[in-house]
Short mmCIF file of C-alpha atoms in Angstrom, two decimals:
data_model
loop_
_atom_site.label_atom_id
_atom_site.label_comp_id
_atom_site.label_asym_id
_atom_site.label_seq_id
_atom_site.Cartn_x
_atom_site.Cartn_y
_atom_site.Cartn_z
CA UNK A 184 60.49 72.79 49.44
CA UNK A 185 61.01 71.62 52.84
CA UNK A 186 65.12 71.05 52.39
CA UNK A 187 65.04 74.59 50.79
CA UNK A 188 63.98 75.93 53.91
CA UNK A 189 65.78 73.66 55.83
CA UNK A 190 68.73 74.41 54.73
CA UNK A 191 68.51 78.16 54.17
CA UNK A 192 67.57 77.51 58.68
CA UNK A 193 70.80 75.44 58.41
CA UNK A 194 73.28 78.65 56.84
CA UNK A 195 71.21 81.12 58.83
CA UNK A 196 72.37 79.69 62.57
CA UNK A 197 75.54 77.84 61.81
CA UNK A 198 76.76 81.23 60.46
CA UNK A 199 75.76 82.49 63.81
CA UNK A 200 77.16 79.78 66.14
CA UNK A 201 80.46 80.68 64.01
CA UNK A 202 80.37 83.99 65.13
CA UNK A 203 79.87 83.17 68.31
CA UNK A 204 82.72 80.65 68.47
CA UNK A 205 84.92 83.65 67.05
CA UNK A 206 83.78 86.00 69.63
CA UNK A 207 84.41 83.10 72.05
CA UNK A 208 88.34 82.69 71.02
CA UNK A 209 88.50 85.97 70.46
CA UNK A 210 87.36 86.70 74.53
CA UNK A 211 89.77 83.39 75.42
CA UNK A 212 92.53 85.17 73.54
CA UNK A 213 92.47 88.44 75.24
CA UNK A 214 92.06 86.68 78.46
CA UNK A 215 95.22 84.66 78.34
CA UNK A 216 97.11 87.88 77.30
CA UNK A 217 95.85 89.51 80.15
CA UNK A 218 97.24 86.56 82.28
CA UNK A 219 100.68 86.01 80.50
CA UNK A 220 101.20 89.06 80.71
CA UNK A 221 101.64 89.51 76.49
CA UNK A 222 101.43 93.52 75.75
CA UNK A 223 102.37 95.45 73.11
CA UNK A 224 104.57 98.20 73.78
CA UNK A 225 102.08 100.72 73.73
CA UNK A 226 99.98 98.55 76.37
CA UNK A 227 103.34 98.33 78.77
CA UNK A 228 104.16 102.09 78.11
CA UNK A 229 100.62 102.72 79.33
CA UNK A 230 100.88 100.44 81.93
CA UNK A 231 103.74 102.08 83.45
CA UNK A 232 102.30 105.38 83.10
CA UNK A 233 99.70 104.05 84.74
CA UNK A 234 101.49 102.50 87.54
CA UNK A 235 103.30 106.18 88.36
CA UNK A 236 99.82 108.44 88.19
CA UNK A 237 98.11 105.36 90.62
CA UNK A 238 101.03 106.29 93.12
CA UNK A 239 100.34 110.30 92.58
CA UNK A 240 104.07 110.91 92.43
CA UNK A 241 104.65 114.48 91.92
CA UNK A 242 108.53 115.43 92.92
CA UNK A 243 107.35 119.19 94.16
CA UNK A 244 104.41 117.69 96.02
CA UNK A 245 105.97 114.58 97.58
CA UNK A 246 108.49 117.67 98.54
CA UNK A 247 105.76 119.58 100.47
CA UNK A 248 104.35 116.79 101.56
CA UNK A 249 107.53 116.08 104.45
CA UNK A 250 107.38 119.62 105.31
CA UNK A 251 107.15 120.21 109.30
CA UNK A 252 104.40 120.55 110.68
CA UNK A 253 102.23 119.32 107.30
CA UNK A 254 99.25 117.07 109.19
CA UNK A 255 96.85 118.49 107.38
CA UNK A 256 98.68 118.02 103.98
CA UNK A 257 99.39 115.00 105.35
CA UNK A 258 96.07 113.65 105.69
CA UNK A 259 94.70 115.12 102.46
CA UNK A 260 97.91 113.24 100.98
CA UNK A 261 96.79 109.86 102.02
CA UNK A 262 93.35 110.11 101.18
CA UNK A 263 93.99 111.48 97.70
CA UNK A 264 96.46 108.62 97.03
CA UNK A 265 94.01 105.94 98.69
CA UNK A 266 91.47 107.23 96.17
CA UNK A 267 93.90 106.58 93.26
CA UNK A 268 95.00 103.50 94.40
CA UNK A 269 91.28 102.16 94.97
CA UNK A 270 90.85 101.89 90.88
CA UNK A 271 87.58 102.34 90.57
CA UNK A 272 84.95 105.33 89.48
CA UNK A 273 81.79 106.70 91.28
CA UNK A 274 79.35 104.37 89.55
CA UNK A 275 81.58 101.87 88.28
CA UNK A 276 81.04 98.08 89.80
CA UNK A 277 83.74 96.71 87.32
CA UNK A 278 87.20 95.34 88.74
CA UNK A 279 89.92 95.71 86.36
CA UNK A 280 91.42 92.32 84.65
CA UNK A 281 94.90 91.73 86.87
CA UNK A 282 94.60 94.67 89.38
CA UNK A 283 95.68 94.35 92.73
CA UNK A 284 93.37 94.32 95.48
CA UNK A 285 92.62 96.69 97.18
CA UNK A 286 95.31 97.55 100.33
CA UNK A 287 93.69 98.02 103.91
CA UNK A 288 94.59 101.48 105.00
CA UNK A 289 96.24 100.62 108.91
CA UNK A 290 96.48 103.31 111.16
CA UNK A 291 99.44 103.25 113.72
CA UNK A 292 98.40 104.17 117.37
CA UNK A 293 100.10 107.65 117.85
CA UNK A 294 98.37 108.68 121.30
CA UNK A 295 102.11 108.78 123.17
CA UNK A 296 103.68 110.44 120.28
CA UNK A 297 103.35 113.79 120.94
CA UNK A 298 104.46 113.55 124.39
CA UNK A 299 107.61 112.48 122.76
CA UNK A 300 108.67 116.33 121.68
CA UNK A 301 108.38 117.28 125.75
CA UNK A 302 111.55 118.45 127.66
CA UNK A 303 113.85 115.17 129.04
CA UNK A 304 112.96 116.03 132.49
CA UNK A 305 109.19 116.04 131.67
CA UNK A 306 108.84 112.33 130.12
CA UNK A 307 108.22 109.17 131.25
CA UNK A 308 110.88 106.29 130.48
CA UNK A 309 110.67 102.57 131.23
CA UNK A 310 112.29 101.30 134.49
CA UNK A 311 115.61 99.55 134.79
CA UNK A 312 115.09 96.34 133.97
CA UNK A 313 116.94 93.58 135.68
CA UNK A 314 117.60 91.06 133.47
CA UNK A 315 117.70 87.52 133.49
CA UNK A 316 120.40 87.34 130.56
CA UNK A 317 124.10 88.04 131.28
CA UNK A 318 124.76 91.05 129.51
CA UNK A 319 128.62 91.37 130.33
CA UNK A 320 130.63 90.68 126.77
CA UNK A 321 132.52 87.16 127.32
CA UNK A 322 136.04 87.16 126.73
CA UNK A 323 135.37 84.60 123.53
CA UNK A 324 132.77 87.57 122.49
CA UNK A 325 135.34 89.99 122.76
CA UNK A 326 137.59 88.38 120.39
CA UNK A 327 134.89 87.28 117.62
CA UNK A 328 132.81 90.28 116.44
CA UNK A 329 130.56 87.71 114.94
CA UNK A 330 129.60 85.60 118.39
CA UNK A 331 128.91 89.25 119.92
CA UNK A 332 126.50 90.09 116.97
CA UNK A 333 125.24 86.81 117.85
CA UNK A 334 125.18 87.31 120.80
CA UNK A 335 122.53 90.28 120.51
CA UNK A 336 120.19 88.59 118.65
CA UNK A 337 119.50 86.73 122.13
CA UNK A 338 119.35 89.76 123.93
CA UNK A 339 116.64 91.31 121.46
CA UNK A 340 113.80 90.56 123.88
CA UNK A 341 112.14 92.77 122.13
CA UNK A 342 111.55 91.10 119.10
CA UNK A 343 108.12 90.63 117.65
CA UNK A 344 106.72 86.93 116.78
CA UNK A 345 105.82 86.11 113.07
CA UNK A 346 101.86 84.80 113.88
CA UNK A 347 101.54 86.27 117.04
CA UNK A 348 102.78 90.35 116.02
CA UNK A 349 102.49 90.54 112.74
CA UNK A 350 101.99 88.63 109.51
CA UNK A 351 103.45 89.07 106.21
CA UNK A 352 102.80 87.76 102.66
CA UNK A 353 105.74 87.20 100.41
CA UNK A 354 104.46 86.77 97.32
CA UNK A 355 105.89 85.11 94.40
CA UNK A 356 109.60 85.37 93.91
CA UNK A 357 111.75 87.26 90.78
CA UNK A 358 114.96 88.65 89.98
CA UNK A 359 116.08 91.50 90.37
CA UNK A 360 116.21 92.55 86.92
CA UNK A 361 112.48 91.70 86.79
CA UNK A 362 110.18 94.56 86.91
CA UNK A 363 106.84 92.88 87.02
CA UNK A 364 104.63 93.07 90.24
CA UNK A 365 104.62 89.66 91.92
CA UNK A 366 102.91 90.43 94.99
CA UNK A 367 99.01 91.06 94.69
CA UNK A 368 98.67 92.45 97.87
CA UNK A 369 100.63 94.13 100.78
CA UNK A 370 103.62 92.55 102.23
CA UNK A 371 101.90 92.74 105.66
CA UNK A 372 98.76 91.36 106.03
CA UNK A 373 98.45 92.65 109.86
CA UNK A 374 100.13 94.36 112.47
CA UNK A 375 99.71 94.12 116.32
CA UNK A 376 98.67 97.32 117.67
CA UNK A 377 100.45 96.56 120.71
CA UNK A 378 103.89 97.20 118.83
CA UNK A 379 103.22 100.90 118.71
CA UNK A 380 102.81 100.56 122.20
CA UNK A 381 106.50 98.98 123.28
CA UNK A 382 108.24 102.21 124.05
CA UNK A 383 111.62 101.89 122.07
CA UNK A 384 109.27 100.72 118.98
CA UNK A 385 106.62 103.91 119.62
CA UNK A 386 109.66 106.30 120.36
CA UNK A 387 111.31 104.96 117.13
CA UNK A 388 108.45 105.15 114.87
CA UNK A 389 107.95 109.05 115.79
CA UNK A 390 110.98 109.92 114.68
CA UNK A 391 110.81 108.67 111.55
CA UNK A 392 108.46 111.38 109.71
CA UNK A 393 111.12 114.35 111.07
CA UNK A 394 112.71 113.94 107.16
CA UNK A 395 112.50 115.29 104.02
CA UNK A 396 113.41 111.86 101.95
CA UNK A 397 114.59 113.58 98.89
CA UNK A 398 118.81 113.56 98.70
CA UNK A 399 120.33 117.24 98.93
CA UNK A 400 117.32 118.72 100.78
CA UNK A 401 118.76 120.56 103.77
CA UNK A 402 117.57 119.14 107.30
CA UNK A 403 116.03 121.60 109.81
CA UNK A 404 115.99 119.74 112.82
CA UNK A 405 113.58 121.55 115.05
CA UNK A 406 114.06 121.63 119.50
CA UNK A 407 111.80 119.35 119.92
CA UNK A 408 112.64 117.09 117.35
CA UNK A 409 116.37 116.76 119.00
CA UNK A 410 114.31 116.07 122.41
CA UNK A 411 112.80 113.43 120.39
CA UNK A 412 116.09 112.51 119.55
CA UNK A 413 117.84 112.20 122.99
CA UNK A 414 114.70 110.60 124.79
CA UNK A 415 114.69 108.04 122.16
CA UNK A 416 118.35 107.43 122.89
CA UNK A 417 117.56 107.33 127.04
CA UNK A 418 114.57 104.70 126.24
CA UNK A 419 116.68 101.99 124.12
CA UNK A 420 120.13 102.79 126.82
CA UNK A 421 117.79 100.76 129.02
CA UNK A 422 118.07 97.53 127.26
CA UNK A 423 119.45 94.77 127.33
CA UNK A 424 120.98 95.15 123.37
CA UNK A 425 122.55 98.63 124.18
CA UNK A 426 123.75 98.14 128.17
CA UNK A 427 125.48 95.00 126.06
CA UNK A 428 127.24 97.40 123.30
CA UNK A 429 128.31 99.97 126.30
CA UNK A 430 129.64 97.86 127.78
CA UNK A 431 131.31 96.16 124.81
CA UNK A 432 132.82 99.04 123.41
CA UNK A 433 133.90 100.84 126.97
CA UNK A 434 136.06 96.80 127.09
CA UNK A 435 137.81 97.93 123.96
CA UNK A 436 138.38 101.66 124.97
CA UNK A 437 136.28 103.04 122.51
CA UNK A 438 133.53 104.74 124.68
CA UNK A 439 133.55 105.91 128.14
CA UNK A 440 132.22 103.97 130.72
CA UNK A 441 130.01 107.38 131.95
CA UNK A 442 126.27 106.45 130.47
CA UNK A 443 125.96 110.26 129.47
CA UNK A 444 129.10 110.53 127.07
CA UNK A 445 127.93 107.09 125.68
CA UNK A 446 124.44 108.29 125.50
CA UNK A 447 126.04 111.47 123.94
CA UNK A 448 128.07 109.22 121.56
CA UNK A 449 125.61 107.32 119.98
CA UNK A 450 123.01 110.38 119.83
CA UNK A 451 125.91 111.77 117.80
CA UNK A 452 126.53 108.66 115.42
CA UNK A 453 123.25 108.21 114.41
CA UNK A 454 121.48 111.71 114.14
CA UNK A 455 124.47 114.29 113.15
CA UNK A 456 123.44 115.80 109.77
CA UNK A 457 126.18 115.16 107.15
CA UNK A 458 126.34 116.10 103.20
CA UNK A 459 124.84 113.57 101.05
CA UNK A 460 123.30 114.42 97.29
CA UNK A 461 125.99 117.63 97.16
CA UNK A 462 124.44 119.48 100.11
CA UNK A 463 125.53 119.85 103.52
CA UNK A 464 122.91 119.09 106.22
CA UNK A 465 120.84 116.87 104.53
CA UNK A 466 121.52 113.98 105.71
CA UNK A 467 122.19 111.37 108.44
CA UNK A 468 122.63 107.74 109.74
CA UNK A 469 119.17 107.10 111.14
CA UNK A 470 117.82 108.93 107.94
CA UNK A 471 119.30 106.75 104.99
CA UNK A 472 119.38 103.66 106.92
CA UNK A 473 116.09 103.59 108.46
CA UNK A 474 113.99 106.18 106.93
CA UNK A 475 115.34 106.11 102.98
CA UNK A 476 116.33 108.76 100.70
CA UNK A 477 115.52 109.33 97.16
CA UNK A 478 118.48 110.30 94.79
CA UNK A 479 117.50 113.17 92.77
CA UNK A 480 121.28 113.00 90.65
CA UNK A 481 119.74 111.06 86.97
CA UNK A 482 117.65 108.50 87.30
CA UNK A 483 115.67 108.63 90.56
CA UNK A 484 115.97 105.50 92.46
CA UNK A 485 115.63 104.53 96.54
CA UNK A 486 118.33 104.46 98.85
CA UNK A 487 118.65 103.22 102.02
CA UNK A 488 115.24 102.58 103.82
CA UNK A 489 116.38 99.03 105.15
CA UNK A 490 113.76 99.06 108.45
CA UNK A 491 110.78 96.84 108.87
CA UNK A 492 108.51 99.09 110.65
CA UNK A 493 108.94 102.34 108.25
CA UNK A 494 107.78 99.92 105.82
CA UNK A 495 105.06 98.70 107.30
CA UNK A 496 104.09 102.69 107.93
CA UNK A 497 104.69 103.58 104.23
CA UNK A 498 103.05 100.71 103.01
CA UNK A 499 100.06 101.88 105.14
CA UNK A 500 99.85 105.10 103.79
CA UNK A 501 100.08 104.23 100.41
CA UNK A 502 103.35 105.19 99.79
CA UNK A 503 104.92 101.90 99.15
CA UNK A 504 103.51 99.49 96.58
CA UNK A 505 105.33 95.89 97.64
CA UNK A 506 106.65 93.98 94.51
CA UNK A 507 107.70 90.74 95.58
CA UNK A 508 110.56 88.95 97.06
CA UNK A 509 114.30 88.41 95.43
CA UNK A 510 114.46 84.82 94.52
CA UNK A 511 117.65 83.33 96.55
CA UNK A 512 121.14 82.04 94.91
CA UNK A 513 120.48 78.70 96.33
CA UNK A 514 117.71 76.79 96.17
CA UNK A 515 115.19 75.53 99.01
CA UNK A 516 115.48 79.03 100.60
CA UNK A 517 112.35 80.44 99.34
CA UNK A 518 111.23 82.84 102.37
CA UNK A 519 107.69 82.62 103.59
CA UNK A 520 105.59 84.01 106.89
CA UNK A 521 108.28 83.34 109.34
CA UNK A 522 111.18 83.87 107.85
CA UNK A 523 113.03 87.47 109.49
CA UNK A 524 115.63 88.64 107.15
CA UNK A 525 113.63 89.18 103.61
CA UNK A 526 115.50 90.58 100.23
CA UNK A 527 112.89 92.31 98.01
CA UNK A 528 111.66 94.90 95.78
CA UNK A 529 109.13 98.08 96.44
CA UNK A 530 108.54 101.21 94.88
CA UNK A 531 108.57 103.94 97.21
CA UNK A 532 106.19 107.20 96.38
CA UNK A 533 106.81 105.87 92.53
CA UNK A 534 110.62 105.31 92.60
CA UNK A 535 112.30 102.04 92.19
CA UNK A 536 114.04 99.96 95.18
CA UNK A 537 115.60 97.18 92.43
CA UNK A 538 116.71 94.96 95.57
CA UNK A 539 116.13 96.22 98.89
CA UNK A 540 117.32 93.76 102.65
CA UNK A 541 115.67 94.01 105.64
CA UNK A 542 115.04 92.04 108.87
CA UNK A 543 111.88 91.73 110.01
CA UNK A 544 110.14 92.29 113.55
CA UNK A 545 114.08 93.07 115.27
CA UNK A 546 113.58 95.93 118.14
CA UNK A 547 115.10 99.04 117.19
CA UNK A 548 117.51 98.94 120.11
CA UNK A 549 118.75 95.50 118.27
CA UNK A 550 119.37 97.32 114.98
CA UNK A 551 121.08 100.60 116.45
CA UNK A 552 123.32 98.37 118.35
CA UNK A 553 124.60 95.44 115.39
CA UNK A 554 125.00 98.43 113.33
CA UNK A 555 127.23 100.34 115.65
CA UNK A 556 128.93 97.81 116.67
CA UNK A 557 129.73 97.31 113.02
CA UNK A 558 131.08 100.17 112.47
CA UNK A 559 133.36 100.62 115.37
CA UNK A 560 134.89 97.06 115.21
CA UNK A 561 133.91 95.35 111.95
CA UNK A 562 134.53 95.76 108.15
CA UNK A 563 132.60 96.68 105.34
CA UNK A 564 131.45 93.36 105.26
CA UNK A 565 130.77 91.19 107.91
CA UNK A 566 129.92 87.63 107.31
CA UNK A 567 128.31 86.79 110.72
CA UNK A 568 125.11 84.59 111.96
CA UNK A 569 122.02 85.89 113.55
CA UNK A 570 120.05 83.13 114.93
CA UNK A 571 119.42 80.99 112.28
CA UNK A 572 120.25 83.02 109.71
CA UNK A 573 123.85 83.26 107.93
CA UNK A 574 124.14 87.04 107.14
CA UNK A 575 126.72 89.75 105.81
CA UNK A 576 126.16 92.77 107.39
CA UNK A 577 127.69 95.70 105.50
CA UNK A 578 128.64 98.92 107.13
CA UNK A 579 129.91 101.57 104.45
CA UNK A 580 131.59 105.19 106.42
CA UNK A 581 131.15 108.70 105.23
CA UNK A 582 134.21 110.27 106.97
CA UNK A 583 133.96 109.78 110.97
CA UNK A 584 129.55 108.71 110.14
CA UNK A 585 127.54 105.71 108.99
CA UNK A 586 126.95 105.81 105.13
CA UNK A 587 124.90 102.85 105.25
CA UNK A 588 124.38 99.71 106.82
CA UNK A 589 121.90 96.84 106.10
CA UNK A 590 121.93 93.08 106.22
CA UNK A 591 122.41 90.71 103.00
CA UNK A 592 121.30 87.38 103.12
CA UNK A 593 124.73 85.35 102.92
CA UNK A 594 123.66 82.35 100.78
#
């Protein structure tokens, strides 16, 4: 009787620790899915889907949302897509399996900003600086495009320190063909607030929300958005980067040694609306370069947007979901918190930037001036150094205008 019953005890809880060793492997199965990254279709289709309604991408309201004077939409914008992006219900103390964490919502330091739409006459501008650096072209500089590109990395004064500005995360690499999100976080983990307060960087950074981003919108640049325009122009004329270009190009007779025509010169280059997307006025230099544009023509994708600090401002808002760095052609380049001149990929309000070059922490004087000097006196490619890094710098024209022009890590 008593090995009756103890084996009938025997059946009874084996047959149970089975099932829990089945629900075990079962759980351990799942879990290493999960982590590999093994999904049916209809678990990647979903994903995707996902991925687009956690941005809140809507074409019409992205639209509104870069009408003039939106703030309030504005605001209402980035709360609503904070909310999506935070993943989780009222209620609900569960973290989703492989989410990203959540993305501290930075706040640039506008106070100035607005003073930036006054009449010329009525703002405030840095003083003449005398600098310490000779900022006369050499005659060697004047016969190598690449030495004077060089040349204005050391006059970028400006620049901001990886550590002490700003820090970034890169991520784990991929190709470009890759679509999977190999960043779990934001590119930048932090950004000093005294940036914002550097006036080419603040008087840059204001004019970046004057555009509608999608291709073939027409541009209705408003007064006091062209005062924003010309006062930006005035601020970075009194650096070192741009006193070096003026006088650069005035040596090779292509602008006039009077600071207003080159003032009025470079204000022309950069901010004249041209066609782009099959409508006139809707676009411009500073606007695909720095800003981005979204091609509406087939499949919607990014274009332009090559500038460190309108990412960091996206990113902030939401806006731009960081997906990891490009993995480099050669080996023993991987890029990490202090390297400046990064190839990655992003979406941007939902839309794909494949591979995307930027350097990091440059002033915006330094950009405006490698770019124009580009475009005056180089190629469409320009295999030059910058510091330490070896870089092509490609300049493509629309007609008299920059088309585009953004750095490529020459490895």
């Amino acid at each position: 009787m008593d090995d009756l019953v103890k084996g009938l005890f025997n059946v009874a809880f084996g047959q149970r620790e089975e099932d829990e060793r089945n629900r075990d492997e079962r759980s351990r199965s799942t879990w290493a899915q999960v982590v590999s990254g093994e999904q049916d279709d209809h678990d990647r289709s979903s994903s995707s889907s996902d991925r687009h309604n956690r941005h809140g991408y809507n074409r019409q309201a992205v639209h509104q949302e870069y009408e003039r004077d939106d703030d309030s939409r504005q605001d209402n914008y980035n709360q609503v897509n904070w909310n999506q992006k935070d993943g989780k219900k009222a209620g609900d103390d569960w973290e989703t399996v492989g989410k990203k964490p959540a993305k501290q919502h930075y706040k640039a330091h506008k106070d100035q900003w607005s003073n930036y739409k006054r009449p010329l006459d009525e703002q405030d501008y840095s003083s003449e600086v005398n600098y310490d650096v000779v900022i006369e072209p050499s005659e060697e500089e004047l016969n190598d495009l690449s030495k004077a590109l060089n040349k204005l990395w050391e006059l970028d004064l400006n620049r901001s320190v990886p550590g002490k500005d700003y820090q970034i995360d890169c991520g784990e690499g991929k190709k470009v063909y890759q679509k999977e999100d190999m960043a779990e976080g934001s590119l930048f983990s932090w950004l000093s607030e005294e940036i914002f307060r550097r006036p080419t960087f603040g008087r840059f950074c204001s004019l970046l929300d004057n555009y509608n981003p999608h291709e073939g919108y027409k541009e209705n640049v408003t007064p006091e958005e062209r005062q924003e325009q010309a006062a930006f122009i005035e601020e970075i004329s009194r650096t070192a980067p741009i006193k070096y270009l003026h006088r650069y190009l005035s040596s090779k007779g292509i602008a006039s040694e009077n600071d207003q025509d080159f003032k009025r010169m470079i204000t022309s280059l950069w901010f004249d609306l041209y066609g782009r997307g099959g409508t006139s006025g809707s676009s411009s230099a500073f606007e695909h370069v720095f800003v981005g544009e979204i091609k509406q023509r087939g499949e919607q994708e990014v274009s332009g947007f090559h500038n460190w600090l309108q990412f960091y401002l996206e990113e902030a808002k939401g806006r731009v979901n960081y997906q990891g760095y490009i993995l480099p052609r050669r080996r023993g380049q991987i890029p990490d918190s202090e390297t400046q001149l990064l190839t990655i990929q992003f979406e941007w309000n939902g839309v794909l930037k494949s591979v995307s070059s930027t350097l990091i922490g440059v002033s915006p004087e330094f950009e405006v001036a490698i770019y124009t000097l580009c475009f005056y006196l180089g190629r469409e490619e320009n295999h030059v150094e910058l510091g330490p890094y070896p870089v092509n710098i490609k300049c493509y024209r629309l007609g008299n205008k920059i088309g585009s022009a953004f750095p490529v890590a020459d490895c």
